[in-house]
Amino acid sequence: MVRFSYIIVLCLCCNLLFSSPTQLHYYRPVSQLKTQPSFRIVDHKAGHCIGQSTRIVREDAWRCMADGMTYDPCFEYPGGDHRQLLCVSAPWREEGVVLIIPALSEIDRQNQKTLDMSTTLPWAVILHDDDRCLATDHQQQIKEHLIIYQCQSGAVLYGYLQRCHREWTIIKQLPGQAAAMTTIQAAWF
């Protein structure tokens, strides 16, 4: 019995020692243009912003409209012209749309919440199985929980994002399958 207890403790310690922590990334729109030679602007559109991004709470991220389409998030260029925003559908995508908007008012800016990575949900995550997931608008539910992320595999992530360990975890459910905890390899804010 003592030997069995030692084996369990050893396995738990090994898991803690050899598990990789969730990698946290801060998305910088301008560095995408400078550091990724393959990143390209696919269009320039006139539009307007309707408030803070619903997919990432950051002071420089907006929810905007152009040609009847919603773009979320759209990022301000740091130190640049605040009438041009870069809208990107995912941090791993190599293309974006530039929106040309009227100047943002000081009232709009004052209503923007600042990023707090300890409480804010990431905009995008990659799971341990390399499934890529993007934040939703939090309008659908499953088992009385808001669906937080929609994944490329068709899975959804819901429940509370567990940040108390080196590897963050969340509930993942594929259509027609039972829900299970999964680990997050990387998260973008």
PDB file of C-alpha atoms in Angstrom, residues 5-173:
ATOM      1  CA  SER A   5       1.116   5.719  -2.578  1.00  0.00           C
ATOM      2  CA  TYR A   6       4.703   6.554  -3.534  1.00  0.00           C
ATOM      3  CA  ILE A   7       3.993   5.691  -7.167  1.00  0.00           C
ATOM      4  CA  ILE A   8       0.965   7.981  -7.235  1.00  0.00           C
ATOM      5  CA  VAL A   9       2.928  10.852  -5.659  1.00  0.00           C
ATOM      6  CA  LEU A  10       5.806  10.278  -8.092  1.00  0.00           C
ATOM      7  CA  CYS A  11       3.429  10.368 -11.088  1.00  0.00           C
ATOM      8  CA  LEU A  12       1.829  13.596  -9.886  1.00  0.00           C
ATOM      9  CA  CYS A  13       5.220  15.234  -9.328  1.00  0.00           C
ATOM     10  CA  CYS A  14       6.453  14.141 -12.755  1.00  0.00           C
ATOM     11  CA  ASN A  15       3.337  15.578 -14.342  1.00  0.00           C
ATOM     12  CA  LEU A  16       3.949  18.917 -12.623  1.00  0.00           C
ATOM     13  CA  LEU A  17       7.633  18.934 -13.535  1.00  0.00           C
ATOM     14  CA  PHE A  18       7.216  17.976 -17.175  1.00  0.00           C
ATOM     15  CA  SER A  19       3.939  19.661 -18.105  1.00  0.00           C
ATOM     16  CA  SER A  20       4.395  22.740 -20.228  1.00  0.00           C
ATOM     17  CA  PRO A  21       2.785  25.923 -18.976  1.00  0.00           C
ATOM     18  CA  THR A  22       0.170  27.588 -21.135  1.00  0.00           C
ATOM     19  CA  GLN A  23       1.985  30.088 -23.367  1.00  0.00           C
ATOM     20  CA  LEU A  24       0.512  33.578 -23.125  1.00  0.00           C
ATOM     21  CA  HIS A  25       0.739  35.888 -26.148  1.00  0.00           C
ATOM     22  CA  TYR A  26      -0.111  39.570 -26.449  1.00  0.00           C
ATOM     23  CA  TYR A  27      -1.255  40.262 -30.006  1.00  0.00           C
ATOM     24  CA  ARG A  28       0.472  43.284 -31.543  1.00  0.00           C
ATOM     25  CA  PRO A  29      -1.087  44.287 -34.859  1.00  0.00           C
ATOM     26  CA  VAL A  30       1.802  46.403 -36.114  1.00  0.00           C
ATOM     27  CA  SER A  31       4.405  43.739 -35.371  1.00  0.00           C
ATOM     28  CA  GLN A  32       2.336  41.351 -37.501  1.00  0.00           C
ATOM     29  CA  LEU A  33       2.935  43.633 -40.467  1.00  0.00           C
ATOM     30  CA  LYS A  34       6.648  44.039 -39.773  1.00  0.00           C
ATOM     31  CA  THR A  35       7.661  40.559 -38.605  1.00  0.00           C
ATOM     32  CA  GLN A  36       5.572  38.373 -40.887  1.00  0.00           C
ATOM     33  CA  PRO A  37       6.607  38.924 -44.490  1.00  0.00           C
ATOM     34  CA  SER A  38       3.642  36.827 -45.586  1.00  0.00           C
ATOM     35  CA  PHE A  39       1.103  38.956 -43.643  1.00  0.00           C
ATOM     36  CA  ARG A  40      -0.952  40.939 -46.094  1.00  0.00           C
ATOM     37  CA  ILE A  41      -3.724  43.503 -46.100  1.00  0.00           C
ATOM     38  CA  VAL A  42      -6.523  42.088 -48.254  1.00  0.00           C
ATOM     39  CA  ASP A  43      -8.779  45.165 -48.284  1.00  0.00           C
ATOM     40  CA  HIS A  44      -9.298  48.744 -47.115  1.00  0.00           C
ATOM     41  CA  LYS A  45     -12.877  49.637 -46.149  1.00  0.00           C
ATOM     42  CA  ALA A  46     -14.695  52.656 -44.764  1.00  0.00           C
ATOM     43  CA  GLY A  47     -16.527  51.797 -41.567  1.00  0.00           C
ATOM     44  CA  HIS A  48     -17.408  52.778 -38.020  1.00  0.00           C
ATOM     45  CA  CYS A  49     -16.937  51.285 -34.574  1.00  0.00           C
ATOM     46  CA  ILE A  50     -19.842  50.439 -32.299  1.00  0.00           C
ATOM     47  CA  GLY A  51     -17.939  49.857 -29.067  1.00  0.00           C
ATOM     48  CA  GLN A  52     -15.380  47.691 -27.357  1.00  0.00           C
ATOM     49  CA  SER A  53     -14.607  44.289 -28.822  1.00  0.00           C
ATOM     50  CA  THR A  54     -16.836  41.556 -27.408  1.00  0.00           C
ATOM     51  CA  ARG A  55     -14.154  38.948 -28.101  1.00  0.00           C
ATOM     52  CA  ILE A  56     -11.226  40.507 -26.228  1.00  0.00           C
ATOM     53  CA  VAL A  57     -11.325  43.131 -23.489  1.00  0.00           C
ATOM     54  CA  ARG A  58      -8.476  45.474 -24.402  1.00  0.00           C
ATOM     55  CA  GLU A  59      -8.364  49.242 -24.524  1.00  0.00           C
ATOM     56  CA  ASP A  60      -7.191  49.168 -28.166  1.00  0.00           C
ATOM     57  CA  ALA A  61      -9.635  46.521 -29.463  1.00  0.00           C
ATOM     58  CA  TRP A  62     -12.928  47.530 -31.070  1.00  0.00           C
ATOM     59  CA  ARG A  63     -16.047  45.989 -32.607  1.00  0.00           C
ATOM     60  CA  CYS A  64     -16.652  47.686 -35.964  1.00  0.00           C
ATOM     61  CA  MET A  65     -18.930  47.558 -38.994  1.00  0.00           C
ATOM     62  CA  ALA A  66     -18.256  47.991 -42.705  1.00  0.00           C
ATOM     63  CA  ASP A  67     -20.327  47.020 -45.734  1.00  0.00           C
ATOM     64  CA  GLY A  68     -22.911  45.314 -43.494  1.00  0.00           C
ATOM     65  CA  MET A  69     -20.307  43.043 -41.901  1.00  0.00           C
ATOM     66  CA  THR A  70     -19.090  42.983 -38.300  1.00  0.00           C
ATOM     67  CA  TYR A  71     -15.347  42.965 -37.676  1.00  0.00           C
ATOM     68  CA  ASP A  72     -14.267  41.966 -34.180  1.00  0.00           C
ATOM     69  CA  PRO A  73     -11.602  42.545 -33.026  1.00  0.00           C
ATOM     70  CA  CYS A  74     -10.139  45.549 -34.811  1.00  0.00           C
ATOM     71  CA  PHE A  75      -6.932  46.912 -33.300  1.00  0.00           C
ATOM     72  CA  GLU A  76      -5.595  50.454 -33.186  1.00  0.00           C
ATOM     73  CA  TYR A  77      -2.118  51.061 -34.526  1.00  0.00           C
ATOM     74  CA  PRO A  78      -0.027  52.005 -31.461  1.00  0.00           C
ATOM     75  CA  GLY A  79       1.088  55.600 -31.706  1.00  0.00           C
ATOM     76  CA  GLY A  80      -0.335  55.831 -35.188  1.00  0.00           C
ATOM     77  CA  ASP A  81      -3.392  57.141 -36.939  1.00  0.00           C
ATOM     78  CA  HIS A  82      -6.364  56.168 -34.777  1.00  0.00           C
ATOM     79  CA  ARG A  83      -8.648  56.457 -37.782  1.00  0.00           C
ATOM     80  CA  GLN A  84      -7.217  53.256 -39.213  1.00  0.00           C
ATOM     81  CA  LEU A  85      -7.752  49.923 -37.479  1.00  0.00           C
ATOM     82  CA  LEU A  86      -6.417  46.494 -38.393  1.00  0.00           C
ATOM     83  CA  CYS A  87      -9.110  43.812 -38.242  1.00  0.00           C
ATOM     84  CA  VAL A  88      -7.911  40.210 -38.009  1.00  0.00           C
ATOM     85  CA  SER A  89     -10.109  37.135 -37.646  1.00  0.00           C
ATOM     86  CA  ALA A  90      -7.504  35.076 -35.742  1.00  0.00           C
ATOM     87  CA  PRO A  91      -3.985  35.685 -34.419  1.00  0.00           C
ATOM     88  CA  TRP A  92      -2.592  32.866 -36.558  1.00  0.00           C
ATOM     89  CA  ARG A  93      -4.133  34.224 -39.773  1.00  0.00           C
ATOM     90  CA  GLU A  94      -1.732  35.925 -42.148  1.00  0.00           C
ATOM     91  CA  GLU A  95      -4.155  38.497 -43.507  1.00  0.00           C
ATOM     92  CA  GLY A  96      -6.276  41.376 -42.308  1.00  0.00           C
ATOM     93  CA  VAL A  97      -8.568  44.207 -43.340  1.00  0.00           C
ATOM     94  CA  VAL A  98      -7.827  47.868 -42.652  1.00  0.00           C
ATOM     95  CA  LEU A  99     -10.888  49.867 -41.640  1.00  0.00           C
ATOM     96  CA  ILE A 100     -10.857  53.619 -42.110  1.00  0.00           C
ATOM     97  CA  ILE A 101     -13.150  55.107 -39.469  1.00  0.00           C
ATOM     98  CA  PRO A 102     -14.132  58.569 -38.216  1.00  0.00           C
ATOM     99  CA  ALA A 103     -11.960  59.663 -35.288  1.00  0.00           C
ATOM    100  CA  LEU A 104     -12.856  57.886 -32.056  1.00  0.00           C
ATOM    101  CA  SER A 105     -14.263  60.258 -29.443  1.00  0.00           C
ATOM    102  CA  GLU A 106     -12.792  60.696 -25.988  1.00  0.00           C
ATOM    103  CA  ILE A 107     -16.055  59.308 -24.575  1.00  0.00           C
ATOM    104  CA  ASP A 108     -15.596  56.131 -26.639  1.00  0.00           C
ATOM    105  CA  ARG A 109     -12.045  55.795 -25.329  1.00  0.00           C
ATOM    106  CA  GLN A 110     -13.105  56.336 -21.692  1.00  0.00           C
ATOM    107  CA  ASN A 111     -15.616  53.483 -21.987  1.00  0.00           C
ATOM    108  CA  GLN A 112     -12.945  51.014 -23.093  1.00  0.00           C
ATOM    109  CA  LYS A 113     -11.899  48.584 -20.362  1.00  0.00           C
ATOM    110  CA  THR A 114      -8.211  47.797 -19.996  1.00  0.00           C
ATOM    111  CA  LEU A 115      -6.725  44.352 -20.378  1.00  0.00           C
ATOM    112  CA  ASP A 116      -6.252  42.321 -17.196  1.00  0.00           C
ATOM    113  CA  MET A 117      -4.783  38.959 -18.225  1.00  0.00           C
ATOM    114  CA  SER A 118      -5.611  37.462 -14.823  1.00  0.00           C
ATOM    115  CA  THR A 119      -9.364  37.841 -15.382  1.00  0.00           C
ATOM    116  CA  THR A 120      -9.950  38.570 -19.079  1.00  0.00           C
ATOM    117  CA  LEU A 121     -10.767  35.643 -21.332  1.00  0.00           C
ATOM    118  CA  PRO A 122      -8.273  35.185 -24.179  1.00  0.00           C
ATOM    119  CA  TRP A 123      -9.350  36.067 -27.697  1.00  0.00           C
ATOM    120  CA  ALA A 124      -8.046  32.780 -29.093  1.00  0.00           C
ATOM    121  CA  VAL A 125      -6.572  29.519 -27.797  1.00  0.00           C
ATOM    122  CA  ILE A 126      -4.774  26.472 -29.148  1.00  0.00           C
ATOM    123  CA  LEU A 127      -5.500  23.239 -27.297  1.00  0.00           C
ATOM    124  CA  HIS A 128      -3.033  20.446 -26.512  1.00  0.00           C
ATOM    125  CA  ASP A 129      -4.353  18.522 -29.545  1.00  0.00           C
ATOM    126  CA  ASP A 130      -3.614  21.576 -31.771  1.00  0.00           C
ATOM    127  CA  ASP A 131      -7.326  22.393 -32.197  1.00  0.00           C
ATOM    128  CA  ARG A 132      -7.625  26.157 -32.713  1.00  0.00           C
ATOM    129  CA  CYS A 133     -10.484  27.990 -31.034  1.00  0.00           C
ATOM    130  CA  LEU A 134     -11.794  31.563 -31.233  1.00  0.00           C
ATOM    131  CA  ALA A 135     -13.876  33.515 -28.742  1.00  0.00           C
ATOM    132  CA  THR A 136     -17.581  33.714 -29.476  1.00  0.00           C
ATOM    133  CA  ASP A 137     -20.017  36.527 -28.799  1.00  0.00           C
ATOM    134  CA  HIS A 138     -21.238  34.507 -25.764  1.00  0.00           C
ATOM    135  CA  GLN A 139     -24.796  34.218 -27.049  1.00  0.00           C
ATOM    136  CA  GLN A 140     -25.249  30.428 -27.074  1.00  0.00           C
ATOM    137  CA  GLN A 141     -25.421  28.061 -24.125  1.00  0.00           C
ATOM    138  CA  ILE A 142     -24.746  24.408 -23.446  1.00  0.00           C
ATOM    139  CA  LYS A 143     -25.685  22.770 -20.153  1.00  0.00           C
ATOM    140  CA  GLU A 144     -26.546  26.180 -18.675  1.00  0.00           C
ATOM    141  CA  HIS A 145     -23.047  27.518 -19.470  1.00  0.00           C
ATOM    142  CA  LEU A 146     -22.165  30.105 -22.080  1.00  0.00           C
ATOM    143  CA  ILE A 147     -20.180  28.793 -25.014  1.00  0.00           C
ATOM    144  CA  ILE A 148     -16.937  30.751 -24.792  1.00  0.00           C
ATOM    145  CA  TYR A 149     -15.011  29.364 -27.779  1.00  0.00           C
ATOM    146  CA  GLN A 150     -15.808  27.713 -31.103  1.00  0.00           C
ATOM    147  CA  CYS A 151     -13.066  25.415 -32.414  1.00  0.00           C
ATOM    148  CA  GLN A 152     -12.039  24.473 -35.941  1.00  0.00           C
ATOM    149  CA  SER A 153     -12.858  20.823 -35.167  1.00  0.00           C
ATOM    150  CA  GLY A 154     -16.489  21.742 -34.437  1.00  0.00           C
ATOM    151  CA  ALA A 155     -15.958  21.441 -30.692  1.00  0.00           C
ATOM    152  CA  VAL A 156     -17.069  24.108 -28.253  1.00  0.00           C
ATOM    153  CA  LEU A 157     -15.371  25.215 -25.051  1.00  0.00           C
ATOM    154  CA  TYR A 158     -17.492  26.274 -22.102  1.00  0.00           C
ATOM    155  CA  GLY A 159     -17.498  26.628 -18.336  1.00  0.00           C
ATOM    156  CA  TYR A 160     -14.800  28.364 -16.345  1.00  0.00           C
ATOM    157  CA  LEU A 161     -11.291  28.811 -17.665  1.00  0.00           C
ATOM    158  CA  GLN A 162      -9.121  27.203 -14.976  1.00  0.00           C
ATOM    159  CA  ARG A 163      -5.914  29.218 -14.542  1.00  0.00           C
ATOM    160  CA  CYS A 164      -4.693  27.800 -11.220  1.00  0.00           C
ATOM    161  CA  HIS A 165      -2.143  25.387 -12.716  1.00  0.00           C
ATOM    162  CA  ARG A 166       0.741  25.813 -15.138  1.00  0.00           C
ATOM    163  CA  GLU A 167      -1.471  24.390 -17.865  1.00  0.00           C
ATOM    164  CA  TRP A 168      -4.824  26.115 -18.106  1.00  0.00           C
ATOM    165  CA  THR A 169      -7.871  23.902 -18.608  1.00  0.00           C
ATOM    166  CA  ILE A 170     -11.456  24.254 -19.831  1.00  0.00           C
ATOM    167  CA  ILE A 171     -14.350  21.944 -20.741  1.00  0.00           C
ATOM    168  CA  LYS A 172     -14.361  20.793 -24.372  1.00  0.00           C
ATOM    169  CA  GLN A 173     -17.250  19.074 -26.120  1.00  0.00           C
TER     170      GLN A 173
END
